[in-house]
Short mmCIF file of C-alpha atoms and ligand atoms in Angstrom, two decimals:
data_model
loop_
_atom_site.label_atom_id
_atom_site.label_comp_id
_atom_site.label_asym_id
_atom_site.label_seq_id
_atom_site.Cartn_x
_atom_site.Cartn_y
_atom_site.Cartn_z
CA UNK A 1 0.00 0.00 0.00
CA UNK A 2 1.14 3.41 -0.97
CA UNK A 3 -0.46 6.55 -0.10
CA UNK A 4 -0.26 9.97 -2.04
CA UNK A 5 1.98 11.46 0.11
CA UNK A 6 4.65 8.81 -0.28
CA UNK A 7 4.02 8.72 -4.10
CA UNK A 8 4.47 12.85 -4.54
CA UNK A 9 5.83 13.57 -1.08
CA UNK A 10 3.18 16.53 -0.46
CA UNK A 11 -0.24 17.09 0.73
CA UNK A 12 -3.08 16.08 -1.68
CA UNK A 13 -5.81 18.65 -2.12
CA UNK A 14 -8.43 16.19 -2.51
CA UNK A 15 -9.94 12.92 -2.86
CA UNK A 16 -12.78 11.84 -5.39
CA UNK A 17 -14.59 8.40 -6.04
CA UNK A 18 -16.27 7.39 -8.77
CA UNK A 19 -18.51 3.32 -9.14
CA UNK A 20 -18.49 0.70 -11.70
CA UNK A 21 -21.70 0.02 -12.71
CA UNK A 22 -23.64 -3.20 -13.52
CA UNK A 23 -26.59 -2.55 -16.32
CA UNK A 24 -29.72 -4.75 -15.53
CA UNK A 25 -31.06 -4.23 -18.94
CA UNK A 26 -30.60 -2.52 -21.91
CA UNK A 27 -27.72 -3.84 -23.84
CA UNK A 28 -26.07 -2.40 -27.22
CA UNK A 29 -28.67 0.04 -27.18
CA UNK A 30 -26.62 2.80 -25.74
CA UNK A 31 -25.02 3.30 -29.08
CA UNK A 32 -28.42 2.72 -31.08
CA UNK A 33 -30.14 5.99 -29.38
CA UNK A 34 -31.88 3.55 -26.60
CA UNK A 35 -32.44 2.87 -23.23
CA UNK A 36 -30.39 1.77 -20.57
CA UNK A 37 -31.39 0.85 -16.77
CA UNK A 38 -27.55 0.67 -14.97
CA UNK A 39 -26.87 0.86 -11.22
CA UNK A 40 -24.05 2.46 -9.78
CA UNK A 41 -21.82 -0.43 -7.52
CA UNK A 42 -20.16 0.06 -4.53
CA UNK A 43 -16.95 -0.95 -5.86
CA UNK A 44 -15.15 2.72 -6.76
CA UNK A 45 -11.58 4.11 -8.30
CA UNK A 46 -11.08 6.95 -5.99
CA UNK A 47 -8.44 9.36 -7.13
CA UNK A 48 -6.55 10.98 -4.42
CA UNK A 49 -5.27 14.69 -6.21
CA UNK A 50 -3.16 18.00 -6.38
CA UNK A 51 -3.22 20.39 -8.85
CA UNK A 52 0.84 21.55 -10.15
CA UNK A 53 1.66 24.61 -11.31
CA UNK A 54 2.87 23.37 -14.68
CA UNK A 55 1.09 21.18 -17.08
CA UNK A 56 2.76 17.96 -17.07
CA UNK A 57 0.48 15.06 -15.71
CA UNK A 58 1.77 12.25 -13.13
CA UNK A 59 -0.25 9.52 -13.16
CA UNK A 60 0.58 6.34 -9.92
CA UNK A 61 -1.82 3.83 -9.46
CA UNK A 62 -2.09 1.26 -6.69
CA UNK A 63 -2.72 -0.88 -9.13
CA UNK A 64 0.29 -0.58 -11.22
CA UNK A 65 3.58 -1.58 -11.62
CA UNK A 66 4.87 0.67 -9.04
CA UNK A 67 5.97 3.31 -11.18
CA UNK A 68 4.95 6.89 -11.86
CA UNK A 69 3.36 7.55 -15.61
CA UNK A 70 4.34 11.24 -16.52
CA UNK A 71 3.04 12.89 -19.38
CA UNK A 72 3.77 16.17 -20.38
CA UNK A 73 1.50 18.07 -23.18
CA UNK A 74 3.28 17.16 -26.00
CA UNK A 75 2.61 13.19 -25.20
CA UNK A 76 -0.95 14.01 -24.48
CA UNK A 77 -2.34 13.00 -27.56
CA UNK A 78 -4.43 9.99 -28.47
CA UNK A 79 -2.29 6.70 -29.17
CA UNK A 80 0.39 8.85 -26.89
CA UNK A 81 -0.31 7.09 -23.62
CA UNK A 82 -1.13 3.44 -23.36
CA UNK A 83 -2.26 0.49 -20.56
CA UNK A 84 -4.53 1.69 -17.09
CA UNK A 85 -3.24 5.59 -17.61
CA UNK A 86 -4.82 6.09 -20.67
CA UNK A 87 -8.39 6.44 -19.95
CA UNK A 88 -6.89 9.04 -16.88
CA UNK A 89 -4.66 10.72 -19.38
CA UNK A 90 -7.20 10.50 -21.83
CA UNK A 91 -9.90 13.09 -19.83
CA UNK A 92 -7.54 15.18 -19.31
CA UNK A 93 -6.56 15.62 -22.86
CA UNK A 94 -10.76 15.58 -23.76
CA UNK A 95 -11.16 18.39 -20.99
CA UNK A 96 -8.05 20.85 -22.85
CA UNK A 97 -9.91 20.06 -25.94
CA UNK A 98 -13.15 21.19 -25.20
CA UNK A 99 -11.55 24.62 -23.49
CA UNK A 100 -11.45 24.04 -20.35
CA UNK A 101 -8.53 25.35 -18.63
CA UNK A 102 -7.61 22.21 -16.89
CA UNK A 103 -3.52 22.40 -15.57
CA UNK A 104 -0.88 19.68 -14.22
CA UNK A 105 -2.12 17.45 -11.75
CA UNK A 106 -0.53 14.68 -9.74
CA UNK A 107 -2.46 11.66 -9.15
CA UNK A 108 -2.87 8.75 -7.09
CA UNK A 109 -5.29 5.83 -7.79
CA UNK A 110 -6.89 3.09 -6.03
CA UNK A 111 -9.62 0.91 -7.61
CA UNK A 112 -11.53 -2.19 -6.68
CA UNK A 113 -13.40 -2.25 -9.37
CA UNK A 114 -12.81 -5.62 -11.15
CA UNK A 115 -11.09 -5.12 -14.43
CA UNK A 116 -11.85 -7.08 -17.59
CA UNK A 117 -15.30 -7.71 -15.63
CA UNK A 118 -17.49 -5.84 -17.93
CA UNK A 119 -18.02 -3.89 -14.54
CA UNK A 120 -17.12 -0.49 -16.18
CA UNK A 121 -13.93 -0.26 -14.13
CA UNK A 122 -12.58 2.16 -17.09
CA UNK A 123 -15.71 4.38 -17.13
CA UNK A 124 -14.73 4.60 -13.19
CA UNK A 125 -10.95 5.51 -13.91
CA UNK A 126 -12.48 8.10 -16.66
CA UNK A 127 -15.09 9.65 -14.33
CA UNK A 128 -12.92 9.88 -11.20
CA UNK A 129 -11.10 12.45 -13.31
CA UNK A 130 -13.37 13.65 -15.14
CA UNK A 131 -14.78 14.37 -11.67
CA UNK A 132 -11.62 15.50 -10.27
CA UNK A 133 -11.08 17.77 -12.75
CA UNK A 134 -14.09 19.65 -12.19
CA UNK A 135 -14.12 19.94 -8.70
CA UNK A 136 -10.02 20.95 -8.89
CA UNK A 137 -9.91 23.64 -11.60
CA UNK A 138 -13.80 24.76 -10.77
CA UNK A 139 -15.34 23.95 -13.94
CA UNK A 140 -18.71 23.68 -12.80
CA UNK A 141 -19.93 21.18 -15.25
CA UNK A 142 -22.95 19.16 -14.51
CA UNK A 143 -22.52 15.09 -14.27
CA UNK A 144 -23.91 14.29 -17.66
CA UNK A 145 -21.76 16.95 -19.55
CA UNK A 146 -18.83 15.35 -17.70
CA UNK A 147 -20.07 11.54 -18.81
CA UNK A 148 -19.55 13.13 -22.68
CA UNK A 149 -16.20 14.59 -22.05
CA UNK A 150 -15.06 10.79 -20.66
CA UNK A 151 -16.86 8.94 -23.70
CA UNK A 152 -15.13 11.53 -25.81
CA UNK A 153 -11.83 10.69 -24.10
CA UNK A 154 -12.86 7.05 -24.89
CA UNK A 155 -14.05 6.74 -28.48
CA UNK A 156 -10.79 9.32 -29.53
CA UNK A 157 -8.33 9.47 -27.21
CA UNK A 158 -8.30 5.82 -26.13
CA UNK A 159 -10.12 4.65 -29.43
CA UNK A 160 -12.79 2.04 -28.23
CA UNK A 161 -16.09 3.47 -29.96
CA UNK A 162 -18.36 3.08 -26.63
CA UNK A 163 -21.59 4.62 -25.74
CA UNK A 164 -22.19 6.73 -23.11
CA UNK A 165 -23.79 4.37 -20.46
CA UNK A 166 -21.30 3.47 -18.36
CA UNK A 167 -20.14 6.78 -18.23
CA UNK A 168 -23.84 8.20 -17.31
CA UNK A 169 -23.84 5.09 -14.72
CA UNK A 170 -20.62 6.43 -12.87
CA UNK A 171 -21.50 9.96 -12.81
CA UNK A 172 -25.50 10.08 -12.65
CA UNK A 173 -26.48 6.93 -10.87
CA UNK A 174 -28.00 7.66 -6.78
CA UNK A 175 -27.49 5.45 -3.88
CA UNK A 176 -30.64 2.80 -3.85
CA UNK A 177 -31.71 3.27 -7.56
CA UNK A 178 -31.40 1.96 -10.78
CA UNK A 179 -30.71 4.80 -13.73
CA UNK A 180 -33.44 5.23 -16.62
CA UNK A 181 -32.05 6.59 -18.98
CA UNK A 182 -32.89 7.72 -22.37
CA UNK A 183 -29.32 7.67 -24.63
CA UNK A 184 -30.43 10.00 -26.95
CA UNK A 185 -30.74 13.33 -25.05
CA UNK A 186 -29.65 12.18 -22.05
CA UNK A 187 -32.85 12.19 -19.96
CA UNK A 188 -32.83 10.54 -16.91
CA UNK A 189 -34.59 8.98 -13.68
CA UNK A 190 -33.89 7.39 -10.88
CA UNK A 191 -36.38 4.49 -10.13
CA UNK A 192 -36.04 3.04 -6.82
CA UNK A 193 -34.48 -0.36 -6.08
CA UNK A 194 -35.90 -1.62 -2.79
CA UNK A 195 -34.09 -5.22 -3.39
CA UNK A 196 -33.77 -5.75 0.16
CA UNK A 197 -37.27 -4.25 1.01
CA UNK A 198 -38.83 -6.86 -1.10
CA UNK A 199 -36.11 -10.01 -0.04
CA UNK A 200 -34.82 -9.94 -3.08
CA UNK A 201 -30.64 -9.53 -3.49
CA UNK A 202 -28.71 -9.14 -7.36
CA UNK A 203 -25.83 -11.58 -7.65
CA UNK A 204 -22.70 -10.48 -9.58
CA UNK A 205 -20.83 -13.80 -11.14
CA UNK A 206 -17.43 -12.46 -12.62
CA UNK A 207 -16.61 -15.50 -14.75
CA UNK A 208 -13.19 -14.21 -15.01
CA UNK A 209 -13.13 -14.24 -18.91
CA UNK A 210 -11.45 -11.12 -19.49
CA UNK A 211 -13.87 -9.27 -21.87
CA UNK A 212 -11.97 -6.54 -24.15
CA UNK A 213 -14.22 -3.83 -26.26
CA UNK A 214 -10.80 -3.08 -28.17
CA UNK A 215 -10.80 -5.87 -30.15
CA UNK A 216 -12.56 -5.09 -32.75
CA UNK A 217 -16.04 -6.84 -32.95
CA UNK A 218 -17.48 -4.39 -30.61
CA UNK A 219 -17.14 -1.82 -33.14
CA UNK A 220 -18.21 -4.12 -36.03
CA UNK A 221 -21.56 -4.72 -34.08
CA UNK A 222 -21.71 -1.20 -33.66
CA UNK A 223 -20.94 -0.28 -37.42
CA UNK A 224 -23.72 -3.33 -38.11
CA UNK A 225 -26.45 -1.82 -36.20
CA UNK A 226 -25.50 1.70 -37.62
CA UNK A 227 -25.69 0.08 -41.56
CA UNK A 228 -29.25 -1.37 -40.41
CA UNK A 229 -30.13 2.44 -39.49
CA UNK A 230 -29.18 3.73 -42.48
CA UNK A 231 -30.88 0.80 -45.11
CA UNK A 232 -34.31 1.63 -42.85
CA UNK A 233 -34.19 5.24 -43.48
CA UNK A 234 -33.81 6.31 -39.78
CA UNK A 235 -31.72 7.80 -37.75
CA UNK A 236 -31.01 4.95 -35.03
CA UNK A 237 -31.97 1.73 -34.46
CA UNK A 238 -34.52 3.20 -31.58
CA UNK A 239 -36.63 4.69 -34.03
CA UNK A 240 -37.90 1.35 -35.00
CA UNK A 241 -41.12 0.74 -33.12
CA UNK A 242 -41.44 -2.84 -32.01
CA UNK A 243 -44.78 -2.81 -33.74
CA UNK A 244 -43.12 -2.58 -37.00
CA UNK A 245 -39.93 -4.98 -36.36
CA UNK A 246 -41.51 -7.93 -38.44
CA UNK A 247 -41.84 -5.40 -41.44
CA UNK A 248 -38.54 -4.19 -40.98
CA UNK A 249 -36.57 -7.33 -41.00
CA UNK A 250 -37.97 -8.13 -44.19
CA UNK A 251 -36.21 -5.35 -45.85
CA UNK A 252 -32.71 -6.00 -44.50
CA UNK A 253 -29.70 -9.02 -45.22
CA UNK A 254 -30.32 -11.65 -43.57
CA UNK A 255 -26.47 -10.82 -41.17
CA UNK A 256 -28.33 -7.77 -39.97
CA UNK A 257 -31.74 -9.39 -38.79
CA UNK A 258 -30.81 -10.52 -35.84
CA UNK A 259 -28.82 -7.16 -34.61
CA UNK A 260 -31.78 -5.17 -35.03
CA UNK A 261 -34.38 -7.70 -33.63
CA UNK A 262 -31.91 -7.20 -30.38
CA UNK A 263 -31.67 -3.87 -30.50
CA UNK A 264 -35.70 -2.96 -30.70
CA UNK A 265 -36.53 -5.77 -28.38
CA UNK A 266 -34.22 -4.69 -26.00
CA UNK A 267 -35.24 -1.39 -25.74
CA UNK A 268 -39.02 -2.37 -25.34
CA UNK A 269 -37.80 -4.82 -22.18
CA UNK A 270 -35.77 -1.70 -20.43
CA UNK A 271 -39.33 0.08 -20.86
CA UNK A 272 -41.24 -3.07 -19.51
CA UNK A 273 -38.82 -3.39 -16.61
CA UNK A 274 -38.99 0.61 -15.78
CA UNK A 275 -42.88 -0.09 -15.41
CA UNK A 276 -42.40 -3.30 -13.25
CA UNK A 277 -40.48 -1.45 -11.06
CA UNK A 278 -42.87 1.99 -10.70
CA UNK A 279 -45.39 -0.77 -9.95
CA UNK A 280 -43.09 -2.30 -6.87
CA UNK A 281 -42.43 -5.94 -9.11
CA UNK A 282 -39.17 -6.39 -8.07
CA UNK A 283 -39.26 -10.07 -8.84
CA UNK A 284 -41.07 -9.37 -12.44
CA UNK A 285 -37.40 -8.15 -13.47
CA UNK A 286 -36.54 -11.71 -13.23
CA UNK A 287 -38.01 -12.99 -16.67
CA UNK A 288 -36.81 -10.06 -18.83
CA UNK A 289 -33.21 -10.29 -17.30
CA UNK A 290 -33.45 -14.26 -19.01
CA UNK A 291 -35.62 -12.95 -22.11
CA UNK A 292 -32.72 -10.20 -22.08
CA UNK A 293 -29.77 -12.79 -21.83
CA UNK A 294 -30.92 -15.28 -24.65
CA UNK A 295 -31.60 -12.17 -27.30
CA UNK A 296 -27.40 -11.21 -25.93
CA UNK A 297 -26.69 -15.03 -26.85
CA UNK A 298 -28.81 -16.41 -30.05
CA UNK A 299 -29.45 -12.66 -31.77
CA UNK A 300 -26.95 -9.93 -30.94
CA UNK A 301 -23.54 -13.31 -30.54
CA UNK A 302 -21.88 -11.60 -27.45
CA UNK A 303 -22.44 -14.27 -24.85
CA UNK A 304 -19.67 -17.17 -24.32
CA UNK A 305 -19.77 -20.36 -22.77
CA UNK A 306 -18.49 -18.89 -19.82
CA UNK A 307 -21.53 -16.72 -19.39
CA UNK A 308 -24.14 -18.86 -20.58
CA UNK A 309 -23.51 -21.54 -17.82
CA UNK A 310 -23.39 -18.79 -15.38
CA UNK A 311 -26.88 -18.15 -16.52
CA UNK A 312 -28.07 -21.46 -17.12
CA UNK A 313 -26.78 -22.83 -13.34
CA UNK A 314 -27.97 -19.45 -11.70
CA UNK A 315 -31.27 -20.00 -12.88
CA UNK A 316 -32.22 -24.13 -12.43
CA UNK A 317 -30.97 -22.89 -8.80
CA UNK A 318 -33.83 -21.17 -8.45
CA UNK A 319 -32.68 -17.25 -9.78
CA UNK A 320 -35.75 -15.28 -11.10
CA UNK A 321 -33.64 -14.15 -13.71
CA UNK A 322 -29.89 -13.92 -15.04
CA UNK A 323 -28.02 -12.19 -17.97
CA UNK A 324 -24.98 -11.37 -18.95
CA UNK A 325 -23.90 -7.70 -18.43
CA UNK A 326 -22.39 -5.21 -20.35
CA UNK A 327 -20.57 -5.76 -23.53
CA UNK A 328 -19.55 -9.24 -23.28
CA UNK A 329 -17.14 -12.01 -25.45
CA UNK A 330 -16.75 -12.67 -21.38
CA UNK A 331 -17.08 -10.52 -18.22
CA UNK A 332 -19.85 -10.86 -15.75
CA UNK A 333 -23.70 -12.24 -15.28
CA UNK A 334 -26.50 -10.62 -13.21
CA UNK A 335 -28.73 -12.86 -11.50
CA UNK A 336 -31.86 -11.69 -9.29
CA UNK A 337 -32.29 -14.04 -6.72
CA UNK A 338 -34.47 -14.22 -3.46
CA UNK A 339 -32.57 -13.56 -0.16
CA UNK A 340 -33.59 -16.72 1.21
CA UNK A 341 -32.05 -19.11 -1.58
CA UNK A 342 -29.12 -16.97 -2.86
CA UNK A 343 -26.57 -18.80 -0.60
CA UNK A 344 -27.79 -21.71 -2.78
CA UNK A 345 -27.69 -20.02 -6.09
CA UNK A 346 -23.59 -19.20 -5.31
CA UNK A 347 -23.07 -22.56 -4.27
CA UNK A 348 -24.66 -23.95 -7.88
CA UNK A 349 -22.78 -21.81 -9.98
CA UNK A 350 -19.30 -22.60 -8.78
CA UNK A 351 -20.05 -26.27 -8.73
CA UNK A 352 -21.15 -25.64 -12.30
CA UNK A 353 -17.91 -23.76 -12.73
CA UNK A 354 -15.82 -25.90 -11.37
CA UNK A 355 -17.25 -29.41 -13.15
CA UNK A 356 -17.15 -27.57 -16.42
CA UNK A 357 -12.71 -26.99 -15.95
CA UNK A 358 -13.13 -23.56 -15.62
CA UNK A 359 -11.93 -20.94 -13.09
CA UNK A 360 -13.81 -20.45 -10.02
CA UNK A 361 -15.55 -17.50 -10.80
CA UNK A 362 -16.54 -14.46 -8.47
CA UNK A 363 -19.09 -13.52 -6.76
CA UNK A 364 -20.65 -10.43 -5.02
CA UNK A 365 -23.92 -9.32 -3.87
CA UNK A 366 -24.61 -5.49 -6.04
CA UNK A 367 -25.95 -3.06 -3.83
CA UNK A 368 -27.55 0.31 -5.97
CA UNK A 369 -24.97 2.74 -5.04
CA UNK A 370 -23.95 6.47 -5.54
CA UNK A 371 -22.50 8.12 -8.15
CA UNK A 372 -19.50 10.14 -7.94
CA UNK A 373 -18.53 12.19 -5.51
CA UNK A 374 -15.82 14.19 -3.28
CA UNK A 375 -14.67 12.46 -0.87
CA UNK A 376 -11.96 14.60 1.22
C1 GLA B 1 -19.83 -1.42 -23.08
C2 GLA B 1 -19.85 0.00 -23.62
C3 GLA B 1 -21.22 0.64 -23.38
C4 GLA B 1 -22.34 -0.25 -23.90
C5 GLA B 1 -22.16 -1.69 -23.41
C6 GLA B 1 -23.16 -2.62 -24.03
O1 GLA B 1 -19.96 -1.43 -21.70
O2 GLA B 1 -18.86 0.78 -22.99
O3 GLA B 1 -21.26 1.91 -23.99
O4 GLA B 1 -22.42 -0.19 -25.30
O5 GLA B 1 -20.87 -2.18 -23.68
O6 GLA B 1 -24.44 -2.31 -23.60
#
């Protein structure tokens, strides 16, 4: 363990934390102009921080490899700074690009937000700057138009082309809710999540398959789904009303079908889940998370083996529902599972793990947590 003051031998000036998030439904939408339904975790990368007086950019993390990234102005540029202290690096750069007169800063990280998890520990490394920043040099930006300036740092500076979700998660989301909201002009609401109110609990399974957005066929979904837009005549996927899917598919090649039947179903079962859970149904999440998972697996092609057992065991153990969550080709599965039998649920999906030769996965329960926020 190292602290700040060991790192940069001086005082901080302060300490911000910003959550991973786990999305209970709306996947691949973010991108399409949907809807997304994330909560923040507890699981954080706080960013302990001074401001310098020049404009060069030391970047530690916990971590690491024990040594201190600098980076003065003329590396900051995208492809310039690579591994964990890019997506730092990167919001720095995307904050000095949009004007705002953002200086040198030394900082320290700490995260325990599982990496390669599809937990959104980036997003968390982006908005604990992004956050940082803000708070440091008094820009006086509000959350969302901080969530753009960290996908910006993303899709440019670090060059995965993401959606803003799990940046809106890490930012927007409030302690004991789940976050509605719209992608396209970034309306939101917070809809309570009494889990614990109603006995319910959400399982995490991290089936340690490292999932990696860089490599390619997340943006070839994304270009797909964009293609499909463009042969319909609309501007995004989410102007297709479910009502006139069928219709729709007929007019497309057959490789883009099942994208789009993803895309416009998926959106509908983010609007079916926001009602269930106005209307207090905690448990009627269960069926959509499942409905959710096998469009992921036989439409949209980003489940794995991994994640499909994770499902498969969660569920004849008696979960209401499970899916994978976030982008997948690996990462984690959400299961919603009653208090009383989730001991049993755990128990079923490492024995499944462990008959099937594969690493013993994790497991956590997600509690609906805050978004960013000062610290110290
Ligand atoms: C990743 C991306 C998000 C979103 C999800 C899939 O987490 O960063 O923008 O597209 O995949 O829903």
């Amino acid at each position: 363990m190292t602290d700040f003051r060991s790192v940069f031998g001086a005082a901080p000036d302060g300490v911000w934390a910003a959550p991973g998030r786990v999305n209970l439904i709306g996947e691949h939408t973010d991108y399409n102009d949907g809807f997304v339904l994330p909560i923040a975790l507890p699981h954080t990368a706080k960013a302990t921080v001074r401001r310098r007086d020049d404009d060069l950019l030391r970047l530690y993390s916990e971590q690491g490899d024990g040594r201190v990234t600098e980076v003065g102005p003329a590396g900051l540029t995208p492809g310039g700074v690579t591994g964990w202290a890019a997506y730092p690096a990167a919001v720095v750069w995307a904050l000095r690009e949009a004007g705002h007169p953002v200086g040198g800063l030394d900082v320290h990280i700490d995260s325990d937000v599982p990496t390669g998890a599809g937990l959104s520990s980036s997003a968390a490394l982006e908005c604990v700057l992004a956050a940082a920043c803000d708070g440091l040099y008094g820009l006086g930006l509000a959350p969302a138009e901080l969530a753009l300036i960290a996908q910006r740092a993303e899709n440019t500076f670090v060059g995965v082309p993401c959606g803003v979700m799990d940046q809106m998660a890490s930012l927007c989301c409030a302690e004991g809710g789940a976050l509605f909201l719209d992608t396209r002009d970034l309306t939101q609401r917070q809809v309570p999540l009494d889990l614990a109110g109603q006995g319910l609990r959400l399982l995490v399974v991290d089936t340690r398959v490292k999932h990696d957005l860089g490599d390619g066929a997340y943006a070839r979904l994304r270009a797909g789904c964009e293609r499909a837009a463009a042969l319909l005549g609309l501007p995004a996927l989410r102007d297709l009303p479910l009502a006139a899917l069928d219709g729709a598919l007929a007019r497309l090649p057959a490789e883009l079908r099942p994208l789009v039947r993803h895309v416009v179903t998926e959106d509908a079962r983010v609007e079916q889940a926001v009602a269930l859970l106005d209307a207090g149904d905690l448990a009627g999440l269960g069926p959509i998370l499942s409905a959710g998972h096998a469009s992921l697996r036989d439409d949209f092609g980003v489940s794995c083996p991994e994640t499909d057992l994770a499902v498969a065991a969660a569920v004849d153990a008696g979960a209401l529902g499970a899916r994978m969550t976030g982008g997948g080709f690996g990462g984690s599965v959400v299961a919603l599972v009653a208090e009383a039998g989730a001991e049993q649920v755990a128990k079923a999906v490492g024995a499944a793990f462990a008959a099937a030769g594969h690493a013993e996965p994790g497991l956590f329960t997600a509690l609906p947590s805050a978004g960013a926020r000062r610290l110290a």
